mmCIF file of C-alpha atoms in Angstrom:
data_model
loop_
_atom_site.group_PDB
_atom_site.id
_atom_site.type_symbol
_atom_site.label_atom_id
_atom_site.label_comp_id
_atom_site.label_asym_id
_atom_site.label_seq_id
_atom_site.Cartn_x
_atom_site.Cartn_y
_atom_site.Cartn_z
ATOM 1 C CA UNK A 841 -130.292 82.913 -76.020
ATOM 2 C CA UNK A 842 -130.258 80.376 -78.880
ATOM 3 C CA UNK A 843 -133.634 78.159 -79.155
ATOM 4 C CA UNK A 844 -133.845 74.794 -81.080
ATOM 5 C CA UNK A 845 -137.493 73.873 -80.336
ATOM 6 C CA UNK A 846 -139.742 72.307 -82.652
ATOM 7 C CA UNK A 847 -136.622 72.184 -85.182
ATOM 8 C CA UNK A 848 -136.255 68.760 -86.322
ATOM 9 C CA UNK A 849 -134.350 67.580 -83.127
ATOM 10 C CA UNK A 850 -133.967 64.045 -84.409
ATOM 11 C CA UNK A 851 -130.629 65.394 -86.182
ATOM 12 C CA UNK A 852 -128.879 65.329 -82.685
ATOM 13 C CA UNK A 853 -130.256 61.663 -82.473
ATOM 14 C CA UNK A 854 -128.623 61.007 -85.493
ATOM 15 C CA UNK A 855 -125.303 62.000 -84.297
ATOM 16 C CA UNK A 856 -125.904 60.279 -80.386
ATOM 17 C CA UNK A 857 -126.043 57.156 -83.036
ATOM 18 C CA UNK A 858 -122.809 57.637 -84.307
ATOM 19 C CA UNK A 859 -121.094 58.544 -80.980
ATOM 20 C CA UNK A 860 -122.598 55.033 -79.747
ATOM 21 C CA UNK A 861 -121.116 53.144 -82.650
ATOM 22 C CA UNK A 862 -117.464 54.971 -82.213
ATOM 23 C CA UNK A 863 -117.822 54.188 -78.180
ATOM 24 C CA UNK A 864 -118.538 50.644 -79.512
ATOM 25 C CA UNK A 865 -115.962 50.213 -81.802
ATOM 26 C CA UNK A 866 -113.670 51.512 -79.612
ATOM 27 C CA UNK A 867 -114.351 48.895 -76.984
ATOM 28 C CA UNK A 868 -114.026 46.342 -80.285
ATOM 29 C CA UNK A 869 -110.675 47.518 -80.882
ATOM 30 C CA UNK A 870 -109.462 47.129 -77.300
ATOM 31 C CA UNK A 871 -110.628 44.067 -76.711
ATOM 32 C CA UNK A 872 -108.728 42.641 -79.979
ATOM 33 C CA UNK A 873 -105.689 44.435 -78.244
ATOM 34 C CA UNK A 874 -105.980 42.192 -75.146
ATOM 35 C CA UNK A 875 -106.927 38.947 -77.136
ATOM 36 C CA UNK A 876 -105.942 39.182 -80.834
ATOM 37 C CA UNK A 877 -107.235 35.416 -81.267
ATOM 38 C CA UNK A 878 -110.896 37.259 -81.608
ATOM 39 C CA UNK A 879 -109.828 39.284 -84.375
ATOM 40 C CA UNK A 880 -111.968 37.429 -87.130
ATOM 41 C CA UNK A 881 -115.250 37.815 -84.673
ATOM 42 C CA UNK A 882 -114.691 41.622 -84.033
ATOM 43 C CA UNK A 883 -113.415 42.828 -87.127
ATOM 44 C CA UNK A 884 -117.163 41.704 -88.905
ATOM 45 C CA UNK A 885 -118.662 43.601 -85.914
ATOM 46 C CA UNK A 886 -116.889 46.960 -86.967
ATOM 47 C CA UNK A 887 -117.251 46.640 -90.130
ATOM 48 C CA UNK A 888 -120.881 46.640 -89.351
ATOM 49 C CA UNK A 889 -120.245 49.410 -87.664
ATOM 50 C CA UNK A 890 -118.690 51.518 -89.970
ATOM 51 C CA UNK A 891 -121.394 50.615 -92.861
ATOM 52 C CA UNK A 892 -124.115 51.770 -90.554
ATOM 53 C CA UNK A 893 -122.289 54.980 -89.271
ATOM 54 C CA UNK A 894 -121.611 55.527 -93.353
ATOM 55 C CA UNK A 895 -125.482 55.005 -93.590
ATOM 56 C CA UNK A 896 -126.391 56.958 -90.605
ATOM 57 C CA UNK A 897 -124.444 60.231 -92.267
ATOM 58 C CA UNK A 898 -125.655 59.947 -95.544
ATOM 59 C CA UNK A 899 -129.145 59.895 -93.992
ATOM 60 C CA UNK A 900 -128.366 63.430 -92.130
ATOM 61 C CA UNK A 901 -126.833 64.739 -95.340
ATOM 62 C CA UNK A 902 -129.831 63.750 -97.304
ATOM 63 C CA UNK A 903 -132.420 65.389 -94.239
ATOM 64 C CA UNK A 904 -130.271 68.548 -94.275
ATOM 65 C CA UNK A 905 -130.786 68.969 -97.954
ATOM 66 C CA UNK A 906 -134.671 68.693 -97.524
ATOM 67 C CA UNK A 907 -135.200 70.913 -94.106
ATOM 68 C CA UNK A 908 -135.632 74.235 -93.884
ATOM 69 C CA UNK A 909 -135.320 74.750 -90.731
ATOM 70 C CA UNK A 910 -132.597 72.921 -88.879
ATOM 71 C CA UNK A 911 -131.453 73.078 -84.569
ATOM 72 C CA UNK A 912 -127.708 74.365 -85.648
ATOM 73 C CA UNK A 913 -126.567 75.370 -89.061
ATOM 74 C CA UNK A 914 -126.256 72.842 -92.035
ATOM 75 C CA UNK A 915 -122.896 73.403 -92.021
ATOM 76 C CA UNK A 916 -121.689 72.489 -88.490
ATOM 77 C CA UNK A 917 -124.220 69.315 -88.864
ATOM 78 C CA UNK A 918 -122.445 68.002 -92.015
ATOM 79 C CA UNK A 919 -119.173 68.927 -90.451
ATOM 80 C CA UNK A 920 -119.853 66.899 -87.096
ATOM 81 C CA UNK A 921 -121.333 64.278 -88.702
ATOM 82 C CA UNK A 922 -118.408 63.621 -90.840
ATOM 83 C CA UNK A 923 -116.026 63.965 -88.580
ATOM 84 C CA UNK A 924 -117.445 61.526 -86.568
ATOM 85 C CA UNK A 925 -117.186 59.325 -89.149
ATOM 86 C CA UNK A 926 -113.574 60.050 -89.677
ATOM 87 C CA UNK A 927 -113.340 58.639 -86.145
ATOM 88 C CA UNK A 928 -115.125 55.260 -86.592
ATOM 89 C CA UNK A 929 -112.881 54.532 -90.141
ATOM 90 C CA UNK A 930 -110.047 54.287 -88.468
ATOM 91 C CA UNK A 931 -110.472 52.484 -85.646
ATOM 92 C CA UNK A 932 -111.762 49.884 -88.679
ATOM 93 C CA UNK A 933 -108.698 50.927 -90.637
ATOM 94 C CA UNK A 934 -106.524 49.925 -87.578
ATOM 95 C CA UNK A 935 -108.335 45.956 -87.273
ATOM 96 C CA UNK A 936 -108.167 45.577 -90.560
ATOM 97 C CA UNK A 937 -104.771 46.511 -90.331
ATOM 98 C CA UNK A 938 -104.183 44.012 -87.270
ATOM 99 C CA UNK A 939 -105.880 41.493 -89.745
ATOM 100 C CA UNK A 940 -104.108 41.757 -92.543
ATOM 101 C CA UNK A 941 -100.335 41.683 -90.860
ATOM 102 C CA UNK A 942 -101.377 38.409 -89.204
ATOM 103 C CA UNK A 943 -100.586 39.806 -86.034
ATOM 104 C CA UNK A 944 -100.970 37.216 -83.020
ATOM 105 C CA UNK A 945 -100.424 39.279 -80.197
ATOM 106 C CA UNK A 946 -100.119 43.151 -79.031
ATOM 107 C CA UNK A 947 -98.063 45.108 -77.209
ATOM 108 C CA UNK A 948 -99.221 46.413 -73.930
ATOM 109 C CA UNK A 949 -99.174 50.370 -75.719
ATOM 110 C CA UNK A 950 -101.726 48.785 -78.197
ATOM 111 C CA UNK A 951 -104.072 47.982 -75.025
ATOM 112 C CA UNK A 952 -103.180 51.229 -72.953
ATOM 113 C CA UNK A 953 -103.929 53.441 -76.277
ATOM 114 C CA UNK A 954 -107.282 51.596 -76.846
ATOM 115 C CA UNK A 955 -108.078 51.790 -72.981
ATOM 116 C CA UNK A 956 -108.062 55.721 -73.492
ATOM 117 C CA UNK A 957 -110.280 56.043 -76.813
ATOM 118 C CA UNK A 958 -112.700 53.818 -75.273
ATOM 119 C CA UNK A 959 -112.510 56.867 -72.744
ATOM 120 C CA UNK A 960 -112.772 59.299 -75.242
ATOM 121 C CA UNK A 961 -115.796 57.431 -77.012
ATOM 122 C CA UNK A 962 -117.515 57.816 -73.225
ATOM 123 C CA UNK A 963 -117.007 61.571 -73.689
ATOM 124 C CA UNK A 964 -117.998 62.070 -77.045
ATOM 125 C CA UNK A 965 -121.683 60.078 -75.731
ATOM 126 C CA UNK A 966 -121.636 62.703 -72.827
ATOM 127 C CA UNK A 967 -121.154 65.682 -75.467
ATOM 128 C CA UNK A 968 -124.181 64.324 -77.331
ATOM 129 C CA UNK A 969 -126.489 63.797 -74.888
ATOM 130 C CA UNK A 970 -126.206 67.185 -73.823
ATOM 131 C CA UNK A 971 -126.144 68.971 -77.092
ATOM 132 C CA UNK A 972 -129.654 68.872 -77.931
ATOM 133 C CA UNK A 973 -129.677 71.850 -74.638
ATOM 134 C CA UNK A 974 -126.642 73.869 -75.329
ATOM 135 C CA UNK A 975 -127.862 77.091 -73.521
ATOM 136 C CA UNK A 976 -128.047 74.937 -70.313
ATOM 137 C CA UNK A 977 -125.103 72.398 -70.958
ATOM 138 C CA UNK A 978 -122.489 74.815 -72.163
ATOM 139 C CA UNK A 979 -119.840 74.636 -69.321
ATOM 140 C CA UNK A 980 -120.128 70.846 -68.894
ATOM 141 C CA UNK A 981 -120.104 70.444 -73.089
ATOM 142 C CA UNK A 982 -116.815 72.913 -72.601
ATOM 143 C CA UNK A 983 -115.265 70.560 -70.069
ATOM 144 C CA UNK A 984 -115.809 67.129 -71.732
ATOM 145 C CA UNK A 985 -114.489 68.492 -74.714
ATOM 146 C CA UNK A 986 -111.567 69.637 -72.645
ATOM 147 C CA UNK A 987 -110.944 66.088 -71.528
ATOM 148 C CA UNK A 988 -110.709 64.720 -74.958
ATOM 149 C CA UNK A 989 -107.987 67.129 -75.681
ATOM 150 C CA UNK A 990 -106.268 65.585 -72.386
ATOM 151 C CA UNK A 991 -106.741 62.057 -73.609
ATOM 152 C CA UNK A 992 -105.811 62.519 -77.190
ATOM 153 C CA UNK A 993 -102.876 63.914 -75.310
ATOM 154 C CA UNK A 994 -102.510 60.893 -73.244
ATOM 155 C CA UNK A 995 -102.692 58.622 -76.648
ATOM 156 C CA UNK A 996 -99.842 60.577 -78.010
ATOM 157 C CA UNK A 997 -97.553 60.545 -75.382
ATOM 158 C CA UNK A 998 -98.227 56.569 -75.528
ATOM 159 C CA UNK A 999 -97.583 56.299 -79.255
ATOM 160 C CA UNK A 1000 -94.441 58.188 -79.377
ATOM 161 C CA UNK A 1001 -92.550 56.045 -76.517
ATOM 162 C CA UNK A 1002 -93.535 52.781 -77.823
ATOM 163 C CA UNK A 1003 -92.503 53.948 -81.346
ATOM 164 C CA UNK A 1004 -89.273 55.407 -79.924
ATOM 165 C CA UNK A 1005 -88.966 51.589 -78.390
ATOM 166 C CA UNK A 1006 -89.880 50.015 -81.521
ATOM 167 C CA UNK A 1007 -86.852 51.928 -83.859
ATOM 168 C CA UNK A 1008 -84.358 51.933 -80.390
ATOM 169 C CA UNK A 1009 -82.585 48.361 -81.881
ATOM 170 C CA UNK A 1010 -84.215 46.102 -79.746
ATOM 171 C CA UNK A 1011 -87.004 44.865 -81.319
ATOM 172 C CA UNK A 1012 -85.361 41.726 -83.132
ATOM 173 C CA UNK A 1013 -88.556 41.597 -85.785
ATOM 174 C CA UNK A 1014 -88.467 44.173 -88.457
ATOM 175 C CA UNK A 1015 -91.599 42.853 -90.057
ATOM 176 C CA UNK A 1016 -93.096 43.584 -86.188
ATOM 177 C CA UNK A 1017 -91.635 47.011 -86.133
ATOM 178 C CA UNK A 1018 -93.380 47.576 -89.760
ATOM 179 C CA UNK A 1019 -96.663 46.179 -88.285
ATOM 180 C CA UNK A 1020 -96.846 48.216 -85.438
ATOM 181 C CA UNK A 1021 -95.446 51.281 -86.657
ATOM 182 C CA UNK A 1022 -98.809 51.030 -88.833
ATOM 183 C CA UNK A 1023 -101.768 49.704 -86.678
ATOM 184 C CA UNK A 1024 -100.912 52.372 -83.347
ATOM 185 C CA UNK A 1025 -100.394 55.086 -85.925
ATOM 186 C CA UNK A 1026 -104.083 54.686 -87.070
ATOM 187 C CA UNK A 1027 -104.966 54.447 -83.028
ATOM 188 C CA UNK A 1028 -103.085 57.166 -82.730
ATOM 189 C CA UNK A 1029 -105.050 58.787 -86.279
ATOM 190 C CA UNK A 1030 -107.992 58.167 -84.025
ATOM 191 C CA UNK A 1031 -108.144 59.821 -81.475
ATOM 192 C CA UNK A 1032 -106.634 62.679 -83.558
ATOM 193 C CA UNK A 1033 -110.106 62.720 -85.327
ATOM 194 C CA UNK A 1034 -111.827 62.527 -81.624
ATOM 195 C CA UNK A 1035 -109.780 65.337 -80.841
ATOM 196 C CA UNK A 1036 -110.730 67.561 -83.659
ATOM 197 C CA UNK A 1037 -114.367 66.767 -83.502
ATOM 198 C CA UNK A 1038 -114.180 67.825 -79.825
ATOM 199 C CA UNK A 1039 -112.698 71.334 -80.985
ATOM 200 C CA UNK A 1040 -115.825 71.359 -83.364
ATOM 201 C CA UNK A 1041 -117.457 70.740 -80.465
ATOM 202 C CA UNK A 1042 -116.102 74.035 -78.810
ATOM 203 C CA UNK A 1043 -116.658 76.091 -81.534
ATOM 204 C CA UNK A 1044 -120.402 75.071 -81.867
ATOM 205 C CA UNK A 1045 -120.688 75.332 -77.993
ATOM 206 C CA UNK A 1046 -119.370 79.157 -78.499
ATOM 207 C CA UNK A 1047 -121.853 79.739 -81.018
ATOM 208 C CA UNK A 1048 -124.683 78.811 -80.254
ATOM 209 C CA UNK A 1049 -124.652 78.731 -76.134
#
């Protein structure tokens, strides 16, 4: 069975960080969704967010180059780390996004799509919590990483009908087509990155469990 006492267990608290600020961030973005009027509040909040998160990985990076001894390999730290950050820059990359097009209101897809990575950020705090004990926590780390392939799922499905509404002729306002064709494809970018860190997740689960 695979041990990680007395080796440096604060990395995991690192990454519980990270999963906090992408959970946040997601509950940033939907909330814009629903009331684009607080765009200018939120967006300074996220990008708070994603300088911290930046700060918070190159912190682990720096640790992992200095321990010798760390709970999982150096490799699958760096690699969850980052990916995690992956997540967090584009839910900033899609409010910037919503910023820059001087967007006034969203569609309800925009909302629905947020409503489920704000889901998926709830998940990805489970995963960590339970990490730090993968020998116990394996089957439950296996299901919630099964549920963020279900709601990545879920994001896609809404993404490609309210794209296929956006291009079917009715939408009057190219320059809205343009806008939104943009913003929900970084959603939809996302909670592709969710997704993939959650298959990390797996694989680290299956190796060390």
């Amino acid at each position: 069975m695979f041990s990680i006492s007395n080796k440096h267990e604060e990395f995991f608290d690192y990454l519980m960080t990270n999963a906090e600020n992408f959970h946040r961030g997601a509950i940033i973005a939907h909330e814009v969704m629903e009331d684009v009027s607080t765009i200018s509040l939120h967006l300074k909040e996220i990008v708070k967010l994603e300088h911290t998160s930046a700060k918070t990985n190159q912190d682990v990076i720096f640790k992992l180059s200095r321990v010798f001894i760390t709970p999982i390999d150096r490799e699958d730290f760096y690699k969850l780390t980052c990916q995690l950050e992956d997540c967090i820059d584009s839910l900033q990359g899609a409010l910037m996004r919503t910023s820059m097009y001087h967007v006034t209101e969203a569609p309800k897809a925009a909302v629905a799509m947020t409503a489920q990575i704000v889901a998926m950020g709830e998940e990805l705090k489970n995963i960590f919590s339970l990490l730090k004990d993968i020998d116990h926590n394996e089957a439950r780390l296996m299901r919630h990483a099964e549920r963020l392939n279900r709601m990545e799922s879920e994001v896609d499905h809404i993404y490609r009908q309210e794209i296929s509404r956006l291009f079917s002729g009715d939408e009057a306002d190219l320059l809205n087509v343009i806008r939104w064709k943009d913003i929900l494809g970084t959603l939809e970018e996302a909670a592709d990155h969710v997704e993939t860190l959650g298959n990390t997740i797996k694989e680290v689960t299956m190796k060390y469990a």
